[in-house]
PDB file of C-alpha atoms and ligand atoms in Angstrom:
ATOM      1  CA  UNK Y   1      12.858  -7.238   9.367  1.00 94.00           C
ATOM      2  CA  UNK Y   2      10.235  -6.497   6.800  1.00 98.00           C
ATOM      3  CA  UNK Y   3      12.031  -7.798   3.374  1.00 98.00           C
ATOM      4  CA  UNK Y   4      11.273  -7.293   0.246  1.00 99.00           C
ATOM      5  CA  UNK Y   5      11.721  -7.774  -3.150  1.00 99.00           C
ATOM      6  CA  UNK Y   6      10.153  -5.850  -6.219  1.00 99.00           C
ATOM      7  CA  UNK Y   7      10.006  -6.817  -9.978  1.00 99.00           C
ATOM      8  CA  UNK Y   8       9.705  -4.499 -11.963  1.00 99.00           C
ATOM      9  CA  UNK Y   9      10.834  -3.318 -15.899  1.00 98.00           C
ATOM     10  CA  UNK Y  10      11.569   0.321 -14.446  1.00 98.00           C
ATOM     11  CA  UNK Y  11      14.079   0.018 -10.839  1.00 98.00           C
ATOM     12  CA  UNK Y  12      15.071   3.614 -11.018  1.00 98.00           C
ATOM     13  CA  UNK Y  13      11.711   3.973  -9.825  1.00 98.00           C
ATOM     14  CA  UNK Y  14      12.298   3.004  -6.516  1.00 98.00           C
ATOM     15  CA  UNK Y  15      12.646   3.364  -3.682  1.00 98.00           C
ATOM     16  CA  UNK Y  16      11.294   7.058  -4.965  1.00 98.00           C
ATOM     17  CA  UNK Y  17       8.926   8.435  -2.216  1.00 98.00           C
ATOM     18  CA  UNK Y  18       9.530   5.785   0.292  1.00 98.00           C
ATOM     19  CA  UNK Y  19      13.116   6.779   0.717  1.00 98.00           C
ATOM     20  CA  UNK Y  20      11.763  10.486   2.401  1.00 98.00           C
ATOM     21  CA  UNK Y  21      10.509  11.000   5.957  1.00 98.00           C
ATOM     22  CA  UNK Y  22       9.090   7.373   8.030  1.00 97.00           C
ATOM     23  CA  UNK Y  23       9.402   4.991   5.413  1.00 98.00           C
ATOM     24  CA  UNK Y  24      13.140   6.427   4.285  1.00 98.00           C
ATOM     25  CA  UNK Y  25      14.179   6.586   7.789  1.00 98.00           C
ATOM     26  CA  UNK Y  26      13.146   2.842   8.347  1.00 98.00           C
ATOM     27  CA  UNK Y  27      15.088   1.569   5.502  1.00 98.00           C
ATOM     28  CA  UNK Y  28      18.165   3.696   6.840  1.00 98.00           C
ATOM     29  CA  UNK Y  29      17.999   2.163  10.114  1.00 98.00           C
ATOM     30  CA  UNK Y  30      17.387  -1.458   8.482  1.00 98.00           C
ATOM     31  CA  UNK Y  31      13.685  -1.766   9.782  1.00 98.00           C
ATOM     32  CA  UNK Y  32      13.032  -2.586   5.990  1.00 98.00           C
ATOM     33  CA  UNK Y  33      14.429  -3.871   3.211  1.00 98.00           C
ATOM     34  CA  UNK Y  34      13.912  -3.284  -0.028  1.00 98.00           C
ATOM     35  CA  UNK Y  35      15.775  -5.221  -3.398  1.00 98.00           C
ATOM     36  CA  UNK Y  36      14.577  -4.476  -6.948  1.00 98.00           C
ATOM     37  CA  UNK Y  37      15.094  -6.437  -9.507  1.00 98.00           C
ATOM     38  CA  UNK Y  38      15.087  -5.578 -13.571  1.00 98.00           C
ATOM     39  CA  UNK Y  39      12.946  -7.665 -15.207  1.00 99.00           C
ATOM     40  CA  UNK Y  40      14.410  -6.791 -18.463  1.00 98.00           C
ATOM     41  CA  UNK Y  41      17.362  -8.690 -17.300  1.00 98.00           C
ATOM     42  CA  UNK Y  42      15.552 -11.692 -18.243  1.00 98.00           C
ATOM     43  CA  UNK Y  43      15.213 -10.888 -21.715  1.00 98.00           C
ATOM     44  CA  UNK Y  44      16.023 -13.529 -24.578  1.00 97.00           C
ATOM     45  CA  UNK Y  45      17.175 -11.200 -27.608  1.00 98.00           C
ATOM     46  CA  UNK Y  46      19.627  -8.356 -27.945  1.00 98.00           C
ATOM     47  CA  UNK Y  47      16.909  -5.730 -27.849  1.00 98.00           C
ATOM     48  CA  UNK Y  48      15.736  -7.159 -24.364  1.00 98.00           C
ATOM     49  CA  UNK Y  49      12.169  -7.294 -25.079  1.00 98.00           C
ATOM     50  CA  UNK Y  50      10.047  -8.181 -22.410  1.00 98.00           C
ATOM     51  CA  UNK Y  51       6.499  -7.165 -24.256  1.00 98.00           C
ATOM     52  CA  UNK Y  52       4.632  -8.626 -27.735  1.00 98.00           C
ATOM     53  CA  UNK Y  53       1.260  -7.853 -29.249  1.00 98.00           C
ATOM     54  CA  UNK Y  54      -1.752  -9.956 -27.575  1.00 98.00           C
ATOM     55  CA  UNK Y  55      -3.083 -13.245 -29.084  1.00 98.00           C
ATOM     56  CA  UNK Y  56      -6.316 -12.582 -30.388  1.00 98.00           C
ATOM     57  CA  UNK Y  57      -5.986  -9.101 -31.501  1.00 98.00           C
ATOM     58  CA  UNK Y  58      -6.689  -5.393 -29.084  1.00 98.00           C
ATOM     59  CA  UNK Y  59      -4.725  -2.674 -27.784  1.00 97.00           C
ATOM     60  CA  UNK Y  60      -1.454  -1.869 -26.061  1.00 98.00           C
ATOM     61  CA  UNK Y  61       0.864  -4.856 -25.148  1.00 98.00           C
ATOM     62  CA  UNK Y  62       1.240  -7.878 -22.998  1.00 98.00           C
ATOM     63  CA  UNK Y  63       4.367  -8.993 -21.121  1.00 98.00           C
ATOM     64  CA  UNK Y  64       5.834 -12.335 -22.145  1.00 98.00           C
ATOM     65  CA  UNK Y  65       5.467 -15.109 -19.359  1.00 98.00           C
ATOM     66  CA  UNK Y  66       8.852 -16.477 -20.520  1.00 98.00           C
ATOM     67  CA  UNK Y  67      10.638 -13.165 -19.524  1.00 98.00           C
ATOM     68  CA  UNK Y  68       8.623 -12.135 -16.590  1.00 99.00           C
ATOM     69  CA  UNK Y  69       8.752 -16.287 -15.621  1.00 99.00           C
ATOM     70  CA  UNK Y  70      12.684 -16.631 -15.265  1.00 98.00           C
ATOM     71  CA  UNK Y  71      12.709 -13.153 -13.366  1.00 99.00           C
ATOM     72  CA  UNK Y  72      10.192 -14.796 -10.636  1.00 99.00           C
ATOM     73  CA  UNK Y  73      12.056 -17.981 -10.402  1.00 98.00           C
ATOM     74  CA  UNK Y  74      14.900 -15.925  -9.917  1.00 98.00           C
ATOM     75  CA  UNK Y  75      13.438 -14.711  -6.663  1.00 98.00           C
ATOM     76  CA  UNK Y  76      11.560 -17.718  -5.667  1.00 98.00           C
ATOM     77  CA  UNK Y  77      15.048 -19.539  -5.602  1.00 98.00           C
ATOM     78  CA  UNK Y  78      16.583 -17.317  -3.375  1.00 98.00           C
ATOM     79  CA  UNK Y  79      13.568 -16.528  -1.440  1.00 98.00           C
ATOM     80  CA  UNK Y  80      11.676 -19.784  -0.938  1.00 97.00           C
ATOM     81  CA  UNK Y  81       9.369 -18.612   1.622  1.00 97.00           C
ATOM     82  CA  UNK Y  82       8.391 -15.299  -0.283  1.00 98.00           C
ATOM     83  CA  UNK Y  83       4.601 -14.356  -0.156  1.00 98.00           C
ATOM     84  CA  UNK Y  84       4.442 -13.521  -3.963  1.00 98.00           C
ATOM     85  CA  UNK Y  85       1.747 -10.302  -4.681  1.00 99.00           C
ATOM     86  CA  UNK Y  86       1.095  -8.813  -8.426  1.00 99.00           C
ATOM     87  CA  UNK Y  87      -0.699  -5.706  -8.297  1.00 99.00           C
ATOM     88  CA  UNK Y  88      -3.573  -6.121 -10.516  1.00 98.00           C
ATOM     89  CA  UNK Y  89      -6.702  -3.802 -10.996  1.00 98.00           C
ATOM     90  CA  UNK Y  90      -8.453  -6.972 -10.799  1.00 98.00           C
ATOM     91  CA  UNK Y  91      -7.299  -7.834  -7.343  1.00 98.00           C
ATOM     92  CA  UNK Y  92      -8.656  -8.046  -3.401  1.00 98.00           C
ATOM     93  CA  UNK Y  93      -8.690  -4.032  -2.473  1.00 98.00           C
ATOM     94  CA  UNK Y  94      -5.902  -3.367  -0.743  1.00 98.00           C
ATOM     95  CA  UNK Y  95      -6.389  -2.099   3.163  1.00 97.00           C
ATOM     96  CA  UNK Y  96      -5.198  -1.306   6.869  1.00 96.00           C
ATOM     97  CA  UNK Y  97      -6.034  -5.082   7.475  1.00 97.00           C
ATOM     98  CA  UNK Y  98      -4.296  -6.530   4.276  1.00 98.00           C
ATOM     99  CA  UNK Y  99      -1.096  -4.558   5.260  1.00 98.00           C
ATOM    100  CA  UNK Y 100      -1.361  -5.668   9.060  1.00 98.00           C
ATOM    101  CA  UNK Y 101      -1.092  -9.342   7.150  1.00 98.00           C
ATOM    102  CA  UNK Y 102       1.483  -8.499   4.849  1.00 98.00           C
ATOM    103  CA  UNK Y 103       3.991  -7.632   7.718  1.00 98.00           C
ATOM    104  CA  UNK Y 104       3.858 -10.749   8.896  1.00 98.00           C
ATOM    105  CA  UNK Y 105       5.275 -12.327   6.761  1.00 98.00           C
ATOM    106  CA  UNK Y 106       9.362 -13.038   6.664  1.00 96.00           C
ATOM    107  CA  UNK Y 107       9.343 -11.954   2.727  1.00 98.00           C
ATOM    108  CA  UNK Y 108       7.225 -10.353   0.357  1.00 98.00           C
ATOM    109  CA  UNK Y 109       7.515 -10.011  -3.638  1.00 99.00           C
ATOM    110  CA  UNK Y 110       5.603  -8.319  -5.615  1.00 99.00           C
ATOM    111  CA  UNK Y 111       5.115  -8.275  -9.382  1.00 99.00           C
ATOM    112  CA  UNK Y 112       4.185  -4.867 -11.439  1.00 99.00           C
ATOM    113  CA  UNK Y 113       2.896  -5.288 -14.647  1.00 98.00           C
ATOM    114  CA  UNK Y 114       3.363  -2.363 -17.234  1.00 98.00           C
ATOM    115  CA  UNK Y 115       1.258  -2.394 -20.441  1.00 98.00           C
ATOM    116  CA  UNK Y 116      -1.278  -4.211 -20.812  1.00 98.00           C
ATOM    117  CA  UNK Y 117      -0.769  -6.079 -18.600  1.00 98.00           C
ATOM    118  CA  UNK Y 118       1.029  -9.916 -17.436  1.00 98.00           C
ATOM    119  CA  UNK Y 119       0.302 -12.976 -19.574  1.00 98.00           C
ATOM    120  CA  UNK Y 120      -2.177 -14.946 -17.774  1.00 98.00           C
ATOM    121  CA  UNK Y 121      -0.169 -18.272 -17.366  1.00 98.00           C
ATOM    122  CA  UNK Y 122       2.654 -16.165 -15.358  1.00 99.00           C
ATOM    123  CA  UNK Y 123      -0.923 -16.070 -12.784  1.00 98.00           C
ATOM    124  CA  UNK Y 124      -2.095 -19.591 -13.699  1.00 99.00           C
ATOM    125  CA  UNK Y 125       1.676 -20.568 -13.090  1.00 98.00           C
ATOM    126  CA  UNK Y 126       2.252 -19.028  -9.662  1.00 98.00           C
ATOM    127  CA  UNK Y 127      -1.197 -17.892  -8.529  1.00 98.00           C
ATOM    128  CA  UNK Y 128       0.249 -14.873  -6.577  1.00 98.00           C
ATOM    129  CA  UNK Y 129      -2.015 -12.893  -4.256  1.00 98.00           C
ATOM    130  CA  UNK Y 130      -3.620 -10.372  -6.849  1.00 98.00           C
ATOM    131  CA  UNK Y 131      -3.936  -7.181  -5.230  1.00 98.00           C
ATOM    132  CA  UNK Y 132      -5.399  -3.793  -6.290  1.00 99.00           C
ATOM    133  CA  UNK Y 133      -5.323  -0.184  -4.762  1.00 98.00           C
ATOM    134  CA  UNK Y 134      -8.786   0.788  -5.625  1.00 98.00           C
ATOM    135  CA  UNK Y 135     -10.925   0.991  -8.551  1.00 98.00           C
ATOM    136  CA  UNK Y 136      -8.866   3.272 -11.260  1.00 98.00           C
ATOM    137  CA  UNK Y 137      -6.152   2.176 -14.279  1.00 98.00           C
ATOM    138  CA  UNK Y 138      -2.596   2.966 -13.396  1.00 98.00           C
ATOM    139  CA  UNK Y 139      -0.110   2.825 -15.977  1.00 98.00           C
ATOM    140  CA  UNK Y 140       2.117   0.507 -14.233  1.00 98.00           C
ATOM    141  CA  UNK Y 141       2.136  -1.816 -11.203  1.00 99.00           C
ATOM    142  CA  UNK Y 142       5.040   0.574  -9.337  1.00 99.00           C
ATOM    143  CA  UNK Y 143       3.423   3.558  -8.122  1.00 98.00           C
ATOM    144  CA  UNK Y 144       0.940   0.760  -6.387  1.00 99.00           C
ATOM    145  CA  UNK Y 145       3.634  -1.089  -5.125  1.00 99.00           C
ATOM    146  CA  UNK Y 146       4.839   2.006  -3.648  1.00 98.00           C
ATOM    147  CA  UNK Y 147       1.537   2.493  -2.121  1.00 98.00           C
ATOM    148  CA  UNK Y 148       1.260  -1.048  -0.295  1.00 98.00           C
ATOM    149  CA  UNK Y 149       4.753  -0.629   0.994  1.00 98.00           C
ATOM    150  CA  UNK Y 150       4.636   2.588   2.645  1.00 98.00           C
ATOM    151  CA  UNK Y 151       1.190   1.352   4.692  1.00 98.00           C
ATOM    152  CA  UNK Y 152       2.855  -1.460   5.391  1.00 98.00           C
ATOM    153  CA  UNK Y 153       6.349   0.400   6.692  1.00 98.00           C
ATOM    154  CA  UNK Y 154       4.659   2.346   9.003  1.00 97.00           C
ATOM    155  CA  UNK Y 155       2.936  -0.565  10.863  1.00 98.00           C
ATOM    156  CA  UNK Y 156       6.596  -1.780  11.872  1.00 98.00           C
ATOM    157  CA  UNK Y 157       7.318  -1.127  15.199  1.00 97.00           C
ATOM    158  CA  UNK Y 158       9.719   1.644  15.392  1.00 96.00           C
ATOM    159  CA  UNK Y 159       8.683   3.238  12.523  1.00 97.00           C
ATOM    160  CA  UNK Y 160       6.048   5.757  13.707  1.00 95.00           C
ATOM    161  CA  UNK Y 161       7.156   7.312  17.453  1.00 83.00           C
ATOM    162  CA  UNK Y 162       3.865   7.133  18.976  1.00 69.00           C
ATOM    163  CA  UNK Y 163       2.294   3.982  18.690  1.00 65.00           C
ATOM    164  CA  UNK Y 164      -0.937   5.505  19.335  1.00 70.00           C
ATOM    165  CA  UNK Y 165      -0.760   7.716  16.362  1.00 75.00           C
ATOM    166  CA  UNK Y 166      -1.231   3.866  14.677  1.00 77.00           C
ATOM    167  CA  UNK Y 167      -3.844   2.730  16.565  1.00 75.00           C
ATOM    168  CA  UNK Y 168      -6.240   5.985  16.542  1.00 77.00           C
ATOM    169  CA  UNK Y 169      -6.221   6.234  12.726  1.00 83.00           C
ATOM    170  CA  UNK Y 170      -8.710   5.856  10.563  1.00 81.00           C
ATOM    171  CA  UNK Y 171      -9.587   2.884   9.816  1.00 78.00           C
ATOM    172  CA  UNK Y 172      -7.003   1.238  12.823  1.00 66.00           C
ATOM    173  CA  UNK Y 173     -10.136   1.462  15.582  1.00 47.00           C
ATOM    174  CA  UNK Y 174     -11.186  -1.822  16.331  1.00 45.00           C
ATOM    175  CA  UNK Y 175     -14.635  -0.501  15.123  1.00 64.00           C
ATOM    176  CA  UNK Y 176     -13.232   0.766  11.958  1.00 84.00           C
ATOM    177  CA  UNK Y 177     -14.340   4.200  11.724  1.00 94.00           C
ATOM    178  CA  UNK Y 178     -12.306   7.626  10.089  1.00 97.00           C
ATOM    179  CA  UNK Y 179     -10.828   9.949  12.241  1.00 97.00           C
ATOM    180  CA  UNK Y 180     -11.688  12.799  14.178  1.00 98.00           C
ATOM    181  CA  UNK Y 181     -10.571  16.345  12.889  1.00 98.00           C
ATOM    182  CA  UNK Y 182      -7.286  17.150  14.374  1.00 98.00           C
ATOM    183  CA  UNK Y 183      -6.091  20.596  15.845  1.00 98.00           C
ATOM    184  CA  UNK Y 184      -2.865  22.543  16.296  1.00 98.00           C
ATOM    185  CA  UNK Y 185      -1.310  25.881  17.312  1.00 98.00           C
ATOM    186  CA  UNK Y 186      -2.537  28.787  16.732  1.00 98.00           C
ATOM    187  CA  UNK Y 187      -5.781  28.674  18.813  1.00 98.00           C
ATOM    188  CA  UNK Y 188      -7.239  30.635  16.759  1.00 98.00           C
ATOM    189  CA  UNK Y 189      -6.737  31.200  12.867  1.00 98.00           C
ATOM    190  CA  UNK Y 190      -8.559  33.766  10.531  1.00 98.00           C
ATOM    191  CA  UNK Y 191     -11.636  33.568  12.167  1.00 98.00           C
ATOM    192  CA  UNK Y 192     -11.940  29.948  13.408  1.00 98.00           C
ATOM    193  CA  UNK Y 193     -11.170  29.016  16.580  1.00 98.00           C
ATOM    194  CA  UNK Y 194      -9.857  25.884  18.434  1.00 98.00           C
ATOM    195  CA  UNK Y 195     -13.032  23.929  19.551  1.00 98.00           C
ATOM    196  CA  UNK Y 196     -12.940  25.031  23.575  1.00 98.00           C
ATOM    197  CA  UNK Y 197     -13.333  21.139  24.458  1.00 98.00           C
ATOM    198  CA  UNK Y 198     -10.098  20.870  23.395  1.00 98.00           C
ATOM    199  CA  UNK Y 199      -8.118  23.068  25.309  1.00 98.00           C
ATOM    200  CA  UNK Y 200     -10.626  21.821  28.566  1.00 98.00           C
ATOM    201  CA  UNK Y 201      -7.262  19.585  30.121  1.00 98.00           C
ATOM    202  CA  UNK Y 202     -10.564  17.497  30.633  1.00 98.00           C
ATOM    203  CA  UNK Y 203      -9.491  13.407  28.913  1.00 98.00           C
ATOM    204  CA  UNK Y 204     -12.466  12.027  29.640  1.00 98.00           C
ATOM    205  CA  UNK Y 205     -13.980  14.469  28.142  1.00 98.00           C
ATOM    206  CA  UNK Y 206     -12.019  14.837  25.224  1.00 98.00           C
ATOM    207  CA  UNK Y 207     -11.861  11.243  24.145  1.00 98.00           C
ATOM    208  CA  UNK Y 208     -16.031  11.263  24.201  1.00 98.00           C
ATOM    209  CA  UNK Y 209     -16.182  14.417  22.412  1.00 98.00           C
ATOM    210  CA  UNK Y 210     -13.077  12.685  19.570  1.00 98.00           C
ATOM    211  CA  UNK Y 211     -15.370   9.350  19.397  1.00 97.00           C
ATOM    212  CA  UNK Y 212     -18.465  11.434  18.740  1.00 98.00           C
ATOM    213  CA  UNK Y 213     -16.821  13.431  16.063  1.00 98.00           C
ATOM    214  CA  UNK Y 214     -15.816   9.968  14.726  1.00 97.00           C
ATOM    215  CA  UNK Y 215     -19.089   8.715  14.505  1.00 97.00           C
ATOM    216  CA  UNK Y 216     -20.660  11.165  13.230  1.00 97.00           C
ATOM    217  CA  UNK Y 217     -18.169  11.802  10.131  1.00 98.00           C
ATOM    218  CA  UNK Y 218     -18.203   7.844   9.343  1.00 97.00           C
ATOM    219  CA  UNK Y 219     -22.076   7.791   9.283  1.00 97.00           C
ATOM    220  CA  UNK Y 220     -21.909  10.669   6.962  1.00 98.00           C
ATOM    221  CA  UNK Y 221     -19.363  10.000   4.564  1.00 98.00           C
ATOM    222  CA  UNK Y 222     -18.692   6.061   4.974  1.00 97.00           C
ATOM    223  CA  UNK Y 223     -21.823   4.654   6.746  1.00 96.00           C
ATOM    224  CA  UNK Y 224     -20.584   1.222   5.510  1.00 94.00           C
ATOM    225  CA  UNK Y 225     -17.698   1.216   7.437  1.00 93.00           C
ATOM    226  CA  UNK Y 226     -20.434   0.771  10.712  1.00 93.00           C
ATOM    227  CA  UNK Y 227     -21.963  -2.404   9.316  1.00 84.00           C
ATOM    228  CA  UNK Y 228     -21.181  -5.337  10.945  1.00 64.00           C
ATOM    229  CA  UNK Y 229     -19.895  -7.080   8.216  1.00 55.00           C
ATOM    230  CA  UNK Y 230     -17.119  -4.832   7.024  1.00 52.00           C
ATOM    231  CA  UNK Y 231     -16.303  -3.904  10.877  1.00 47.00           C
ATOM    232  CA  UNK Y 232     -15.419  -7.531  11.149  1.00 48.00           C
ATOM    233  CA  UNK Y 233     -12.336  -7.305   9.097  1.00 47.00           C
ATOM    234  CA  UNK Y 234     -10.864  -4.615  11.692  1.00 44.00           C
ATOM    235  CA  UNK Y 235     -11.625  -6.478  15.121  1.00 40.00           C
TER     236      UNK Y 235
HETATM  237  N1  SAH T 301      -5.292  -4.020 -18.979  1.00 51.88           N
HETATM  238  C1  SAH T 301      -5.298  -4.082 -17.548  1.00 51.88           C
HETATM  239  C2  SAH T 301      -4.643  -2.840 -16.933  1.00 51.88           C
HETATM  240  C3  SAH T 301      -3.182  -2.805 -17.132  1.00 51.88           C
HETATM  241  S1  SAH T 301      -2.473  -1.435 -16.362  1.00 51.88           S
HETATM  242  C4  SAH T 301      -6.733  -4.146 -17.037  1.00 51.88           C
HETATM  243  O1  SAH T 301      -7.620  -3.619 -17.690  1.00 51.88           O
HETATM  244  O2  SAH T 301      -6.934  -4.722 -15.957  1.00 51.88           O
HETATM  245  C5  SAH T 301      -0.791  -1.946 -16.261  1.00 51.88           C
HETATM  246  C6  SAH T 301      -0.338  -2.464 -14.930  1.00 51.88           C
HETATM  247  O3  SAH T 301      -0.538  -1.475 -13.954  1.00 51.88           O
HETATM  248  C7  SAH T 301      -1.039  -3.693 -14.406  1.00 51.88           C
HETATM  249  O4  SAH T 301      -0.458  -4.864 -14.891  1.00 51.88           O
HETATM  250  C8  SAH T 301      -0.870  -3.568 -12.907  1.00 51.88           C
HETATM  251  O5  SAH T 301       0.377  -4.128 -12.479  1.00 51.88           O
HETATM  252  C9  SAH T 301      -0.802  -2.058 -12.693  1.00 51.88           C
HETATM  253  N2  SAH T 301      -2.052  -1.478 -12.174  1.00 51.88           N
HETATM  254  C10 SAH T 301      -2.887  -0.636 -12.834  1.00 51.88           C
HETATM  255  N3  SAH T 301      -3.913  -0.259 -12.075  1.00 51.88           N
HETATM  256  C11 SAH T 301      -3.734  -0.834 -10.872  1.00 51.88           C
HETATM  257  C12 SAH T 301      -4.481  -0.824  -9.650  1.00 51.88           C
HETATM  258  N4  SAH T 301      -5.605  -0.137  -9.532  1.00 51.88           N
HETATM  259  N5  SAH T 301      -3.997  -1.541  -8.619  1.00 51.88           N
HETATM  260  C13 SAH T 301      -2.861  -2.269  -8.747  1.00 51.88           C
HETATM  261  N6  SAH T 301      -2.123  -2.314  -9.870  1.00 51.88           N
HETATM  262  C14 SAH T 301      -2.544  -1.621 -10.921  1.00 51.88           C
END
């Protein structure tokens, strides 16, 4: 079982997309599990505030450690052997080999900031694993949680029917490289046809011709992912 818990100031949020198609399907059959808690909850004063203008002057607002502080301990007491995650712009870029670690563990929580930001002694406090989706500003930690849960879901076994459609996937190779261009019915559309290889019956064949493609479209558009060094995260 792949449990976990989100914190967040807006739980009508989820479980939003991930309750459609693979990931909704999981967490029907109990594959998953997903809580959310309201972080408001742990408000102090009747208007349940959970933000205050920064120290030091600037923009926007910054939530208040001693809100978003109970609401962790909250989970932490319950869930001792959580692996605790805030999504951050300023954290490790999320990937395939993050999520392949992230489903091992028994539980997972992760924080999502709104605002501003999280006071930095709520990170000082509980150094979570600060983890981003890529180099951009969202307006709020959820739609990134979102994004880390549904590659996670469908790495669970049971999840996806074909296990191979896992393993063939960009990025999944052991040598890290995108995918091949993919082909379906009709065999031919407007004016392009299937490529003939294709429709040989011929495996062998096939899988040389799919590994070439592969190649080829990595070196182009992602010749990094073929250095050694970032190849060694996939092996
Ligand atoms: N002032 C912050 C951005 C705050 S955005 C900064 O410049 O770093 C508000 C919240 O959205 C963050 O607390 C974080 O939880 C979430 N967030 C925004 N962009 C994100 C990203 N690329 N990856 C993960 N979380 C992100």
């Amino acid at each position: 079982m792949f449990d976990v818990t989100i914190l967040t100031i807006f739980p009508e949020m989820f479980p939003g997309f991930l309750n459609y198609s693979l990931a909704g399907k999981a967490l029907e059959k109990k594959i998953w599990n997903l809580e959310v808690m309201n972080i408001r909850f742990f408000a102090k004063d009747r208007h349940l505030t959970v933000d205050h203008i920064p120290y030091g002057g600037g923009a926007g607002m910054v939530m208040r450690p001693d809100v978003v502080g109970d609401a962790v301990d909250s989970v932490l007491s319950t869930h001792k052997d959580t692996k605790f995650i805030y999504m951050t712009p300023s954290g490790t870029k999320f990937d395939q080999s993050i999520a392949r670690e992230l489903v091992g563990f028994p539980h997972i929580t992760i924080l999502c900031g709104r605002f501003e930001g999280i006071d930095q002694r709520v990170i000082d406090e509980y150094t979570p694993y600060e983890l981003s989706i890529g180099d951009y500003i969202l307006s709020g930690g959820e739609p990134a949680a979102m994004v880390v849960l549904d590659v996670c879901v469908r790495l669970l076994p049971g999840v996806v029917n074909n296990s191979g459609s896992i393993t063939e996937e960009s990025f999944s190779y052991s040598g890290g490289v995108l995918e091949y261009p993919q082909y379906t019915r009709p065999k031919q559309w407007r004016k392009h046809r299937v490529p003939k290889i294709l429709l040989s019956g011929n495996h062998k064949k096939i899988s040389d011709w799919r590994q070439k493609q592969s190649q080829v479209i990595t070196k182009r558009r992602r010749p990094e992912l073929l250095d050694g060094e970032i190849n060694d995260k996939f092996t």
